Amino acid sequence: MIVTLKALSALLTYPGEELQAAAPEIAPALRKEGLLDDARIAALEPLLRELATRDIFDLQERFVLLFDRSRTLSLNLFEHVHGESRDRGGAMVDLLETYRAGGFEPTGPELPDHLPMLLEFLASRPLAEAREMLADAVHILIALAERLERRGASPYAPVFRALESLSAASAAADLLAEITGLPDDDPEDLAALDAVWEEAMVTFGPDPNAGCPAGRDLLSRMGPGPAPDWTDLKAADGGRR
């Protein structure tokens, strides 16, 4: 298991008591594995401290404001390249089939392209393969980091910078410009957000005209492998708690 990807997946999930309890163990686990340099790990420390010490309801409210009520910060990757188009449905089906072919069965309410779910899956893959998959999405990761940085010292921005570092890739200028060129939405403007989200829902049934080369490229090179367990983070740091 790639502990670093498992940990970064955890940091991008809705904060709960389990994550709060595990937060002090994450930095030592990252240092032990050694995939991120000291500067990248140090940049994550503010978020880790907040997760460990702040009121859980404040943490949850901030998470929702950032990632659930801001479409331009959505953690659903295909949102940034397909929106609600028909192509997104085909890409989602391909991704779900890739998960299942790799022995990973998604659970919970999130869509298959949800970034924490993708990272959970990639954590079970060989490192070189995981890096390639992250490289396919690096323009999205950089765009999310830049948007968070523009909003002012968000402790979540270093998570996306860490993923960018792990990908060991540079974003194509045209792809990055296409995403970052969209104006940031305002999570406080509820009327505007309601209007944006009132679009056709993505469906995942068979569609002979669907299919998305970009979506398949993101994950098509993955083979079978076991899904990791959340408690592996504890074991990675020597079982401390």
Backbone as a ProteinNet text record, in pm:
[ID]
protein_1_A
[PRIMARY]
MIVTLKALSALLTYPGEELQAAAPEIAPALRKEGLLDDARIAALEPLLRELATRDIFDLQERFVLLFDRSRTLSLNLFEHVHGESRDRGGAMVDLLETYRAGGFEPTGPELPDHLPMLLEFLASRPLAEAREMLADAVHILIALAERLERRGASPYAPVFRALESLSAASAAADLLAEITGLPDDDPEDLAALDAVWEEAMVTFGPDPNAGCPAGRDLLSRMGPGPAPDWTDLKAADGGRR
[TERTIARY]
83.5	0	87.3	47.8	117.4	54.8	121.3	67.5	41.6	130.4	115.9	-15.1	-49.3	-176	-294.8	-280.8	-386.9	-409.3	-300.3	-310.7	-369.7	-326.6	-379.2	-526.9	-566.1	-708.4	-786.2	-731.3	-798.4	-813.3	-709.6	-714.5	-818.9	-860.7	-961.9	-1101.1	-1118.5	-1251.4	-1318.1	-1448.5	-1526.9	-1474.8	-1434.4	-1371	-1465.5	-1415.3	-1489.6	-1397	-1450.1	-1370.4	-1255.5	-1275	-1169	-1050.4	-1078.4	-970.7	-902.1	-978.7	-918.4	-820.9	-860	-773.7	-648.2	-660.5	-547.1	-453.2	-497.5	-418.2	-276.4	-253.4	-115.2	-23.8	-80.6	-1.1	38.2	-25.9	-8.3	130.6	178.3	310.3	421	423.9	525.5	516.2	394.9	378.8	431.2	408.4	459.1	612.2	669.3	815.8	875.7	810.5	861.1	863.1	759.2	754.8	849.3	863.1	963.9	931.4	805.5	770.9	758.8	731.3	724.8	845.6	899.8	1014.6	968.7	1067.1	1034.9	950.2	975.9	901.1	753.8	726.5	587	514.8	583.6	520.9	499.7	598.2	583.2	464.9	441.1	328.6	194.8	192.7	69	42.7	144.2	131.4	18.3	-4.1	-116.4	-250.7	-274.5	-399.4	-405.5	-295.4	-293.4	-320	-261.2	-285.6	-431.2	-487	-626.8	-719.4	-692.5	-775.7	-769.5	-653.2	-636.4	-694.1	-704.1	-734.8	-861.1	-904.8	-1020.5	-1151.2	-1252.8	-1385.5	-1430.6	-1481.6	-1515.3	-1623.1	-1716	-1822.6	-1769.1	-1671.8	-1607.9	-1534.2	-1464.9	-1392.2	-1487.7	-1598.8	-1696.1	-1760.9	-1791.1	-1852	-1757.6	-1629.9	-1533.2	-1520.5	-1517.9	-1504.6	-1621.6	-1741.9	-1860.9	-1857.7	-1819.4	-1813.4	-1714.9	-1601.7	-1500.1	-1537.4	-1564.5	-1569	-1708.9	-1808.3	-1944.4	-2026.4	-1997.9	-2076.1	-2001	-1889.3	-1813.6	-1785	-1853.1	-1837.7	-1696.9	-1631.5	-1497.2	-1392.1	-1432.2	-1343.8	-1393.9	-1482.8	-1538.9	-1428.9	-1444.7	-1350.6	-1386.2	-1491.4	-1525.3	-1448.3	-1349.2	-1255	-1321.7	-1416.2	-1476	-1562.3	-1598.9	-1672.9	-1593.8	-1463	-1378.2	-1347.1	-1371.2	-1341.8	-1466	-1571.3	-1691.9	-1817.1	-1812.8	-1934.2	-2041.8	-2161.7	-2271	-2299.4	-2201	-2222.5	-2237.7	-2283.4	-2301.4	-2168.2	-2060.7	-1928.5	-1893.2	-1938.7	-1904.1	-1963.1	-2083.9	-2144.3	-2062.4	-2015.9	-1934.9	-1803.2	-1739.8	-1613.9	-1634.3	-1747.8	-1775.3	-1793.9	-1862.8	-1881.2	-1746.3	-1661	-1528.4	-1449.2	-1458.8	-1384.7	-1435.6	-1566.4	-1623.9	-1580.9	-1577.9	-1533.9	-1386.6	-1306.5	-1164.8	-1147.9	-1223.6	-1217.9	-1249.3	-1357.4	-1401.4	-1303.6	-1244	-1143.9	-1021.5	-996.9	-885.3	-921.3	-1038.5	-1078.3	-1123.9	-1160.3	-1201.1	-1347.4	-1430.5	-1573.5	-1606	-1636.1	-1667.6	-1787.2	-1778	-1889	-1920.4	-2039.4	-2077.8	-2146.3	-2181	-2261.9	-2183.3	-2050.6	-1972.8	-1968	-1951.4	-1937.4	-1799.3	-1784.3	-1654.8	-1538.1	-1565.3	-1455.3	-1419.6	-1474.3	-1442.4	-1295.2	-1219.4	-1074.3	-1031.1	-1088.9	-1046.2	-1066.1	-1172.6	-1193.7	-1086.3	-1053	-946.4	-815.1	-782.4	-657.4	-658.3	-772.4	-785.4	-751.2	-799.1	-770.5	-622.6	-570.3	-431.2	-334.5	-376	-289.4	-260	-342.7	-322.6	-243.7	-206.6	-136.9	14.3	93.7	238.2	263.5	370.3	396.3	407.1	480.4	496.6	362.5	275.9	144	59.7	66.7	-8.6	39.1	168.3	221.2	167.1	160.7	108.7	-35.6	-115	-255.1	-269.8	-187.9	-191.7	-148.1	-51.2	-4.5	-116.8	-207.1	-319.5	-413.1	-415.8	-506.8	-433.4	-303.8	-225.6	-277.5	-334.4	-385.9	-503.7	-583.1	-694.4	-640.5	-542.6	-484.8	-422.3	-349.9	-287.6	-393.9	-497.5	-604.3	-671.7	-697.3	-759	-666.3	-536.8	-441.2	-440	-436.8	-432.1	-558	-672	-797.4	-800.2	-753.7	-748.9	-651.4	-538.8	-439.7	-493.9	-572.9	-632.5	-733.3	-794.4	-892.7	-826	-694.8	-622.2	-581.3	-460.2	-395.7	-480.9	-546.4	-621.7	-525.9	-544.1	-453.9	-471.8	-576.3	-597.3	-512.7	-467.8	-390.4	-266.7	-191.7	-73.5	-104.4	-227.6	-262.7	-255.1	-307.5	-305.5	-164.5	-85.6	53.4	132.6	100.9	167.4	133.2	7.8	-33	34.8	46.6	118.6	263.5	326.1	463.7	475.2	381.7	384.3	366.5	292.9	271	398.9	491.8	618.3	592.1	487.1	448.9	415.9	425.5	383.3	251.9	168	38.8	54.3	-20.1	-25.5	-86.5	-21.6	-64	-207.3	-246.8	-381.3	-487.8	-460.2	-557.7	-571.5	-458.4	-462.7	-534.7	-507.3	-570	-720.9	-763.6	-906.9	-981.4	-918.5	-983.5	-971.5	-851.1	-830.3	-893.6	-928	-991.8	-1135.1	-1196.5	-1333.1	-1334	-1429.1	-1433.1	-1467.5	-1405.1	-1437.4	-1580.5	-1652	-1786.7	-1779.4	-1887	-1893.9	-1980.9	-1923.2	-2003.3	-2107	-2096.6	-2195	-2316.8	-2305.2	-2415.2	-2502.1	-2595.5	-2673.4	-2764.1	-2819.5	-2907.9	-2830.9	-2711.2	-2630.3	-2588.6	-2555.7	-2514.7	-2629.7	-2750.3	-2867	-2889.1	-2871.5	-2891.5	-2789.6	-2665	-2559.8	-2584.3	-2628.3	-2643.3	-2771.9	-2864.3	-2988.6	-2966.2	-2891.6	-2862.6	-2894.2	-2887.1	-2920.4	-2824.8	-2880.5	-2798.3	-2723.9	-2604.8	-2527.9	-2588.5	-2602.1	-2649.5	-2535.9	-2544.1	-2435.1	-2476.1	-2589.3	-2632.2	-2556.9	-2569	-2500.2	-2543.5	-2448.7	-2476.9	-2378.1	-2422.6	-2329.8	-2262.4	-2319.1	-2260.1	-2174.8	-2174.2	-2095.1	-1952.4	-1879.3	-1738.8	-1656.8	-1548.9	-1470.2	-1323.5	-1252.8	-1111.5	-1035	-1067.7	-994.8	-1021.1	-1145.8	-1178.2	-1109.4	-1106.8	-1041.2	-891.7	-833.1	-689.6	-649.9	-738.7	-705	-673.4	-744.2	-729.8	-718.2	-707.9	-719.1	-603.6	-490.1	-375.6	-372.6	-476.5	-474.2	-514.3	-448.7	-480.7	-535.7	-551.1	-611.6	-523.2	-587.9	-515.1	-612.2	-572.2	-663.7	-688.5	-803.1	-833.1	-776.1	-709.3	-649.4	-753.6	-715.2	-803.3	-755.4	-850.3	-817	-722.4	-736.2	-654.5	-509.2	-475	-335.3	-251.8	-312.5	-238.1	-180.3	-257	-207.7	-88.6	-100.9	7.7	132.9	115.6	229.9	314.7	256.4	333	363.6	373.4	413.6	301.7	176.3	64	41.3	98.4	80.4	-59.9	-114.7	-233.9	-257.4
-119.6	0	125.1	225.5	353.9	440.1	445.4	513.7	661.4	725.1	868.5	897.7	818.5	839.7	810.3	709	678.4	796.3	855.7	968.1	1090.8	1121.7	1237.8	1218.8	1096.5	1066.9	1100.1	1058.8	1085	1234.4	1312.1	1455.7	1526.7	1464.4	1525.5	1467.8	1394.1	1343.9	1436.6	1425.8	1504	1472.9	1574.5	1548.1	1481.7	1379.7	1311.1	1281.2	1218.8	1190.5	1094.7	1002.8	908.5	981.7	1075.9	1152.7	1239.8	1299.5	1379.8	1297.3	1175.7	1089.7	1048.3	1031.4	984.7	1096.9	1222.7	1335	1340.7	1318.1	1324.6	1216.3	1109.2	999.5	1018.5	1114.3	1122.8	1172.3	1280.6	1332.7	1230.2	1161.5	1057	945.8	910.4	805.8	853.2	980.1	1035.1	1038.4	1079	1083.3	943.2	847.6	709.7	656	684	632.9	710.1	840.2	917.8	957.4	956	996.2	1147.2	1216.2	1361.6	1417.4	1527.8	1587.3	1661.8	1705.3	1769.2	1894.9	1970.4	2094.1	2065.1	1961.4	1925.8	1880.4	1803.4	1756.2	1872.1	1961.5	2078.6	2164.5	2173.7	2253.5	2193.9	2064.1	1997.9	2014.5	2054.4	2059.3	2149.2	2269.8	2351.1	2279	2209.7	2135.4	2022.4	1950.7	1840.7	1891	2006.1	2061.8	2101.2	2164.3	2205.9	2085	1982.2	1862.5	1798.7	1805.6	1741.7	1823.7	1956.5	2041.8	2125.6	2156.5	2244.6	2171.5	2247.6	2189.9	2117.7	1996.3	1913.9	1979.3	2050.6	2114.3	2231.4	2302.9	2409.3	2350.2	2239.7	2173.1	2125.4	2068.5	2017.8	2131.2	2241.4	2355.8	2412.7	2424.1	2475.3	2381.7	2252.2	2155.2	2166.5	2175.1	2186.4	2315.8	2424.6	2553.9	2550.1	2485.2	2479.5	2384.2	2260.4	2155.1	2111.9	2135.4	2095	2209.9	2333.1	2447.4	2533.7	2485.8	2559.1	2464.4	2484.2	2391.7	2397	2511.6	2522.5	2458.2	2416.8	2340.4	2197.9	2153.5	2020.1	1914.6	1815.8	1703.8	1594.7	1614.9	1522.2	1566.2	1487.9	1529.7	1559.7	1475.1	1493.9	1618.6	1671.2	1797.8	1908.3	1903.8	2011	1996.4	1878.8	1860.2	1828.6	1777.7	1741.6	1812	1871.7	1929.4	1822.8	1854	1756.3	1702.2	1706.4	1660.4	1508.9	1461	1317.6	1243.2	1309	1246.6	1205.3	1282.7	1251	1116.2	1087	958.9	842.1	852.6	745.7	729.5	843.1	837.5	775.4	804.5	751.4	600.2	552.3	407.5	339.5	396.7	339.6	333.2	440.1	446.4	342.9	328.7	229.7	89.2	62.1	-68.8	-91.6	14.1	2.9	-31.9	33.6	1.4	-146.3	-190.3	-328	-429	-397	-486.7	-497.1	-392.3	-393.4	-445.8	-503.3	-559.4	-457.4	-338.7	-229.9	-200	-215.4	-188.4	-60.9	49.4	174.4	159.5	224	225.1	369.6	390.3	524.3	600.6	726.7	805.1	876.7	877.2	956.6	894.5	980.8	934.7	873.5	788.9	722.7	817.1	937.8	1030.2	1118.9	1088.5	1164.9	1143.7	1251.7	1241.8	1153	1164.1	1072.2	924.5	893.9	756.6	712.6	800.8	770	744.2	830	812.7	684.7	649.1	522.4	405.5	411.8	306.9	308.5	427	437.3	392.6	405.1	362	213.1	138.3	-6.3	-46.4	50.9	22.4	37	-17.8	9.5	159	206	349.1	410.9	347.1	403.8	418.8	322.5	326	438.1	451.3	556.9	694.8	710.8	839.1	872.4	773.5	797.7	844	782.9	821.5	963	996.9	1133.4	1233.2	1193.5	1282.8	1313.8	1217.2	1241.4	1349.9	1365	1462.5	1582.8	1599.3	1701.1	1841.5	1866.2	2000.6	2035.4	1935.6	1959	1984.6	1905.4	1920.8	2058.8	2104.8	2237	2346.2	2331.2	2432	2442.4	2329.5	2331.6	2398.1	2366.7	2430.1	2580.8	2624.8	2768.9	2838.8	2777.1	2839	2852.2	2748.4	2755.2	2862.8	2872.9	2975	3115.1	3132.7	3264.2	3302.9	3202.7	3231.2	3269.8	3256.7	3306.3	3201.8	3153.2	3068.7	2950.2	2884	2764.8	2652.6	2588.9	2478.6	2355.3	2354.5	2240.5	2249.9	2369.1	2383.3	2293.3	2278	2191.6	2044.4	2000.7	1862	1843.3	1939.8	1930.4	1952.1	2035.7	2053.5	1924.9	1854.9	1726.5	1625.2	1622	1531.4	1569.7	1699.3	1744.9	1694.7	1703.9	1657.9	1508.2	1432	1286.6	1247.6	1328.9	1296.6	1310.9	1393.9	1420	1462.8	1542.9	1584.6	1732.7	1791.4	1929.7	1929.6	2026.5	2033.9	2093.9	2040	2101.9	2241	2340.5	2479.6	2502.4	2439.7	2464.7	2404.2	2284	2220.6	2299.4	2343.5	2420.3	2552.9	2618.9	2748.3	2733.8	2623.4	2601.7	2592.4	2527.7	2512.2	2639.1	2694.1	2810.7	2936.6	2932.1	3048	3068.8	2967.3	2981.7	3063.9	3153.9	3235.5	3150.9	3183.9	3115	3148.3	3046.5	3075.5	3115.2	3176.2	3226.1	3131.4	3056.6	2960.8	3026.6	3157.9	3228.4	3272.7	3270.3	3312.9	3191.1	3162.9	3040	3039.3	3154.4	3159.4	3125.5	3180.4	3152.2	3006.3	2950.9	2810.6	2718.2	2751.3	2670.1	2669.4	2784.1	2793.2	2708.8	2711	2634.5	2485	2440.8	2297.1	2240.1	2325.9	2276.4	2237.9	2130.9	2079.7	1930.8	1872.6	1730.4	1646.3	1543.5	1453.7	1358.6	1318.9	1221.4	1083.8	1008	870.9	777.4	654.2	561.4	434.7	436	319.6	308.1	193.7	177.1	281.4	330.1	431.6	411.8	360.5	331.7	455.3	573.8	696.7	767.8	712.4	775.5	726.2	742.1	703.7	829.1	834	955.5	919.9	942.8	909	972.5	1097.3	1162	1091.3	1049.5	979.2	844.3	772.4	642.2	657.5	760.1	781	797.9	858.2	886.9	760.7	651	531.4	402	407.3	286	189.7	236.2	147.9	67.5	70	-0.3	-144.9	-229.9	-371.9	-410.3	-540.4	-584.5	-556.1	-541.2	-516.9	-497.6	-524.6	-515	-372.2	-346.4	-213.7	-202.7	-90.7	-75.7	-47.8	-68.6	-41.9	82.3	162.4	288.4	266.3	155.8	133.4	108.6	91.3	74.3	195.9	313.5	432.6	416.9	357.4	336.8	241.9	132.6	35.9	95.8	186.2	246.4	328.4	376	455.9	375.3	244.4	161.1	128.4	154.8	118.6	212.9	334.1	425.9	483.8	499.6	581.9	592.5
0	0	0	-76.8	-77.4	32.6	146.5	263.8	235.9	158.8	131.6	59.8	-40.2	-110.7	-19.9	63.5	159.6	254.2	300.6	393.4	326.4	203.9	133.7	100.5	72.5	53.5	180.7	294	421.9	447	411.7	437.2	352.3	242.4	155.1	177.2	285.1	318.9	420.9	428.5	525.8	665.6	742	871.8	971.1	1035.4	1140.6	1256.5	1358	1477.3	1446.6	1354.7	1320.3	1258.5	1169.1	1108.2	1212.5	1302.5	1408.3	1491.3	1524.5	1606	1531.2	1399.1	1318.8	1278	1284.9	1232.9	1288.4	1418.9	1468.9	1411.8	1357.8	1304.6	1158.6	1091.2	946.6	908	969.4	932.9	956.9	1072.5	1091	986.5	946.7	844.9	710.1	677.9	552	551.1	664.3	671.2	660.7	720.8	718.2	576.2	497.8	361.3	269	291	220.4	77.9	39	-97.2	-111.9	-2.5	-2.5	70.7	20.5	88.3	213.7	292.6	421.1	403.2	295.4	273.3	246.4	167.9	139.5	265.9	348.2	472	568.3	577	663.9	621.2	490.6	441.4	481.6	508.9	551.6	701.5	776.4	922	971.4	913.2	962.4	953.8	843.2	829.9	932.2	949.9	1046	1187.6	1223.8	1357.1	1374.5	1270.8	1281.1	1292.8	1213.3	1220.4	1358.8	1422.1	1552.5	1666.9	1649.8	1765.1	1752.8	1631.3	1618.1	1643.3	1673.8	1694.6	1567.8	1582.6	1466.7	1381.1	1442.3	1364.6	1281.8	1335.6	1256.8	1137.1	1159.7	1051.1	943	983.9	887.4	809.4	878.4	810.5	705.5	738.7	641.5	522.1	547.6	439.2	342	395.9	311.5	231	295.6	227.5	110.8	131.8	27.5	-85.4	-51.3	-152.2	-195.1	-111.1	-147.5	-203	-158.4	-203.2	-303.6	-352.1	-453.3	-568.7	-679.1	-790.8	-849.5	-846.5	-902.2	-812	-691.6	-603.3	-583	-669	-654.8	-652.8	-566	-560.8	-660.5	-738.8	-847	-972	-1010.4	-1114.1	-1247.2	-1289	-1420.8	-1427.8	-1312.2	-1308.3	-1377.7	-1366.4	-1417.9	-1566.5	-1623.4	-1765.5	-1848.3	-1785.4	-1858.9	-1809.1	-1688.4	-1632.7	-1621.1	-1668.1	-1665.3	-1805.5	-1893.2	-2030.3	-2036.4	-2149.2	-2170.8	-2162.8	-2203	-2195.7	-2053.7	-1957.6	-1819.2	-1777.9	-1824.4	-1791	-1843	-1969.1	-2025.8	-1952.1	-1917.3	-1843.5	-1706.1	-1644.1	-1511.5	-1515.7	-1618.5	-1633.1	-1650.9	-1736.4	-1757.6	-1627.3	-1548.3	-1423.3	-1323.7	-1315.5	-1225.3	-1264.6	-1394.2	-1440.7	-1408.5	-1416.1	-1381.7	-1234.7	-1148.2	-1005.9	-982.5	-1041.7	-1017.3	-1074.8	-1190.6	-1247.8	-1157.1	-1079.1	-985.8	-848.7	-833.4	-705.3	-604	-650.3	-561.9	-587.6	-486.3	-499.5	-422.9	-493.6	-423.5	-331.2	-216.2	-121.3	-83.9	-30	12.2	-99.2	-71.4	-164.5	-274.1	-267.3	-361.3	-500.3	-601.7	-739	-760.6	-862.7	-884.6	-907.6	-961.1	-989.3	-870.6	-753.9	-633	-599.9	-586	-571.8	-455.7	-335.3	-229.2	-265.8	-339.6	-382	-481	-575.4	-670.2	-597.2	-499.7	-426.2	-345	-291.8	-218.6	-310.8	-431.5	-529.1	-569.4	-600	-642	-533.1	-407.1	-297.5	-303.4	-374.2	-384.1	-508.1	-589.7	-714.7	-698.5	-788.9	-788.6	-802.6	-743	-737.9	-877.4	-967.9	-1101.2	-1171.7	-1152.1	-1213.3	-1153	-1019	-951.4	-996.8	-1014	-1061.2	-1200.4	-1286.3	-1421.4	-1417.4	-1331.9	-1322.9	-1267.2	-1168.3	-1115.3	-1221.2	-1303.9	-1410.2	-1508.2	-1532.3	-1621.7	-1568.5	-1436.7	-1375.2	-1317.5	-1347.9	-1278.8	-1307.1	-1425.8	-1454.4	-1363.2	-1326.7	-1234.3	-1094.1	-1051.8	-918.3	-902	-1003.6	-996.7	-993.3	-1073.8	-1075.7	-939.5	-874.7	-742.8	-641.4	-648.1	-556.8	-576.5	-701.8	-728.4	-680.9	-700.1	-654	-502.2	-433.4	-287.1	-241.2	-308.1	-271.5	-294.9	-400.7	-426.2	-318.5	-256.5	-152.2	-21.2	-13.4	102.3	202.5	189.6	290.3	332.8	240.2	277.3	313.4	428.7	465.5	377.4	294.3	205.3	77.8	40.9	-82.4	-85.8	25.2	21.1	-7.5	17.6	-16.3	-167.7	-241.3	-387.6	-442.2	-375.6	-417.4	-392.6	-285.7	-259.3	-367.9	-409.7	-517.4	-648.6	-673.7	-792.4	-788.8	-672	-657.1	-682.1	-631.7	-650.5	-796.5	-871.1	-1011.7	-1093.5	-1043.9	-1115.1	-1258.7	-1278.8	-1414.1	-1414.8	-1532.4	-1553.3	-1629.9	-1599.8	-1667.6	-1806	-1901.6	-2033.8	-2019.8	-2077.7	-2059.4	-2105.4	-2216.3	-2267.7	-2177.1	-2124.2	-2034.6	-1904.7	-1850.9	-1726.6	-1747.2	-1858.9	-1885.8	-1902.1	-1960.6	-1981	-1849.3	-1750.9	-1620.9	-1537.8	-1528.9	-1444	-1502.3	-1630.5	-1691.7	-1647.4	-1588.6	-1539.4	-1411.3	-1395.9	-1273.8	-1151.7	-1039.8	-915	-874.3	-826.6	-776.3	-629.2	-582	-445	-363.5	-268.9	-191.6	-102.7	-83.6	-1.1	-82.7	-215.9	-302.7	-332.9	-244.5	-254.7	-377.1	-412.6	-529.1	-656.7	-670.3	-788.6	-792	-674.9	-670.3	-706.6	-658	-692.6	-843.4	-905.2	-1049.8	-1124.7	-1077.8	-1143.6	-1132.2	-1013.1	-989.5	-1048.4	-1092.2	-1150.5	-1296	-1316.2	-1448.8	-1450.8	-1570.8	-1582.9	-1501.8	-1435	-1356.8	-1449.1	-1406.6	-1483.1	-1463.3	-1571.9	-1561.7	-1596.8	-1545.5	-1561.5	-1634.2	-1701.1	-1776.4	-1907.3	-1976.4	-2104.3	-2204.9	-2280.4	-2381.6	-2495.6	-2608.7	-2716.6	-2772.6	-2750.3	-2801.3	-2698.2	-2575.7	-2471.1	-2481.9	-2373.2	-2375.8	-2389.9	-2314.7	-2313.3	-2313.2	-2422.6	-2424.7	-2309.3	-2276.9	-2168.1	-2036.5	-2014.8	-1891.9	-1885.8	-1997.4	-1998	-1978.4	-2038	-2024.5	-1879.2	-1800.3	-1661.9	-1584.9	-1611	-1528.5	-1606.3	-1737.5	-1816.4	-1797.7	-1744.3	-1735.2	-1607	-1528.7	-1400.8	-1416.3	-1339.3	-1336.1	-1201.5	-1175.1	-1049.8	-929.3	-815.9	-691.8	-577.9	-453.7	-339	-298.6	-239.7	-186.3	-46.1	-14	118.6	224.4	348.9	461.5	534.9	583.2	650.6	767.2	840	958.2	924.6	797.4	758.7	794.8	805.2	842.2	981.1	1069.7	1205.1	1205.7	1129.6	1124.3	1062.8	967	898.4	993.7	1101.9	1197.4	1322.2	1307	1419.1	1515.6	1476.6	1561.2	1677.2	1672.8	1783.7	1786	1899.5	1921.2	2070.7
[MASK]
+++++++++++++++++++++++++++++++++++++++++++++++++++++++++++++++++++++++++++++++++++++++++++++++++++++++++++++++++++++++++++++++++++++++++++++++++++++++++++++++++++++++++++++++++++++++++++++++++++++++++++++++++++++++++++++++++++++++++++++++++

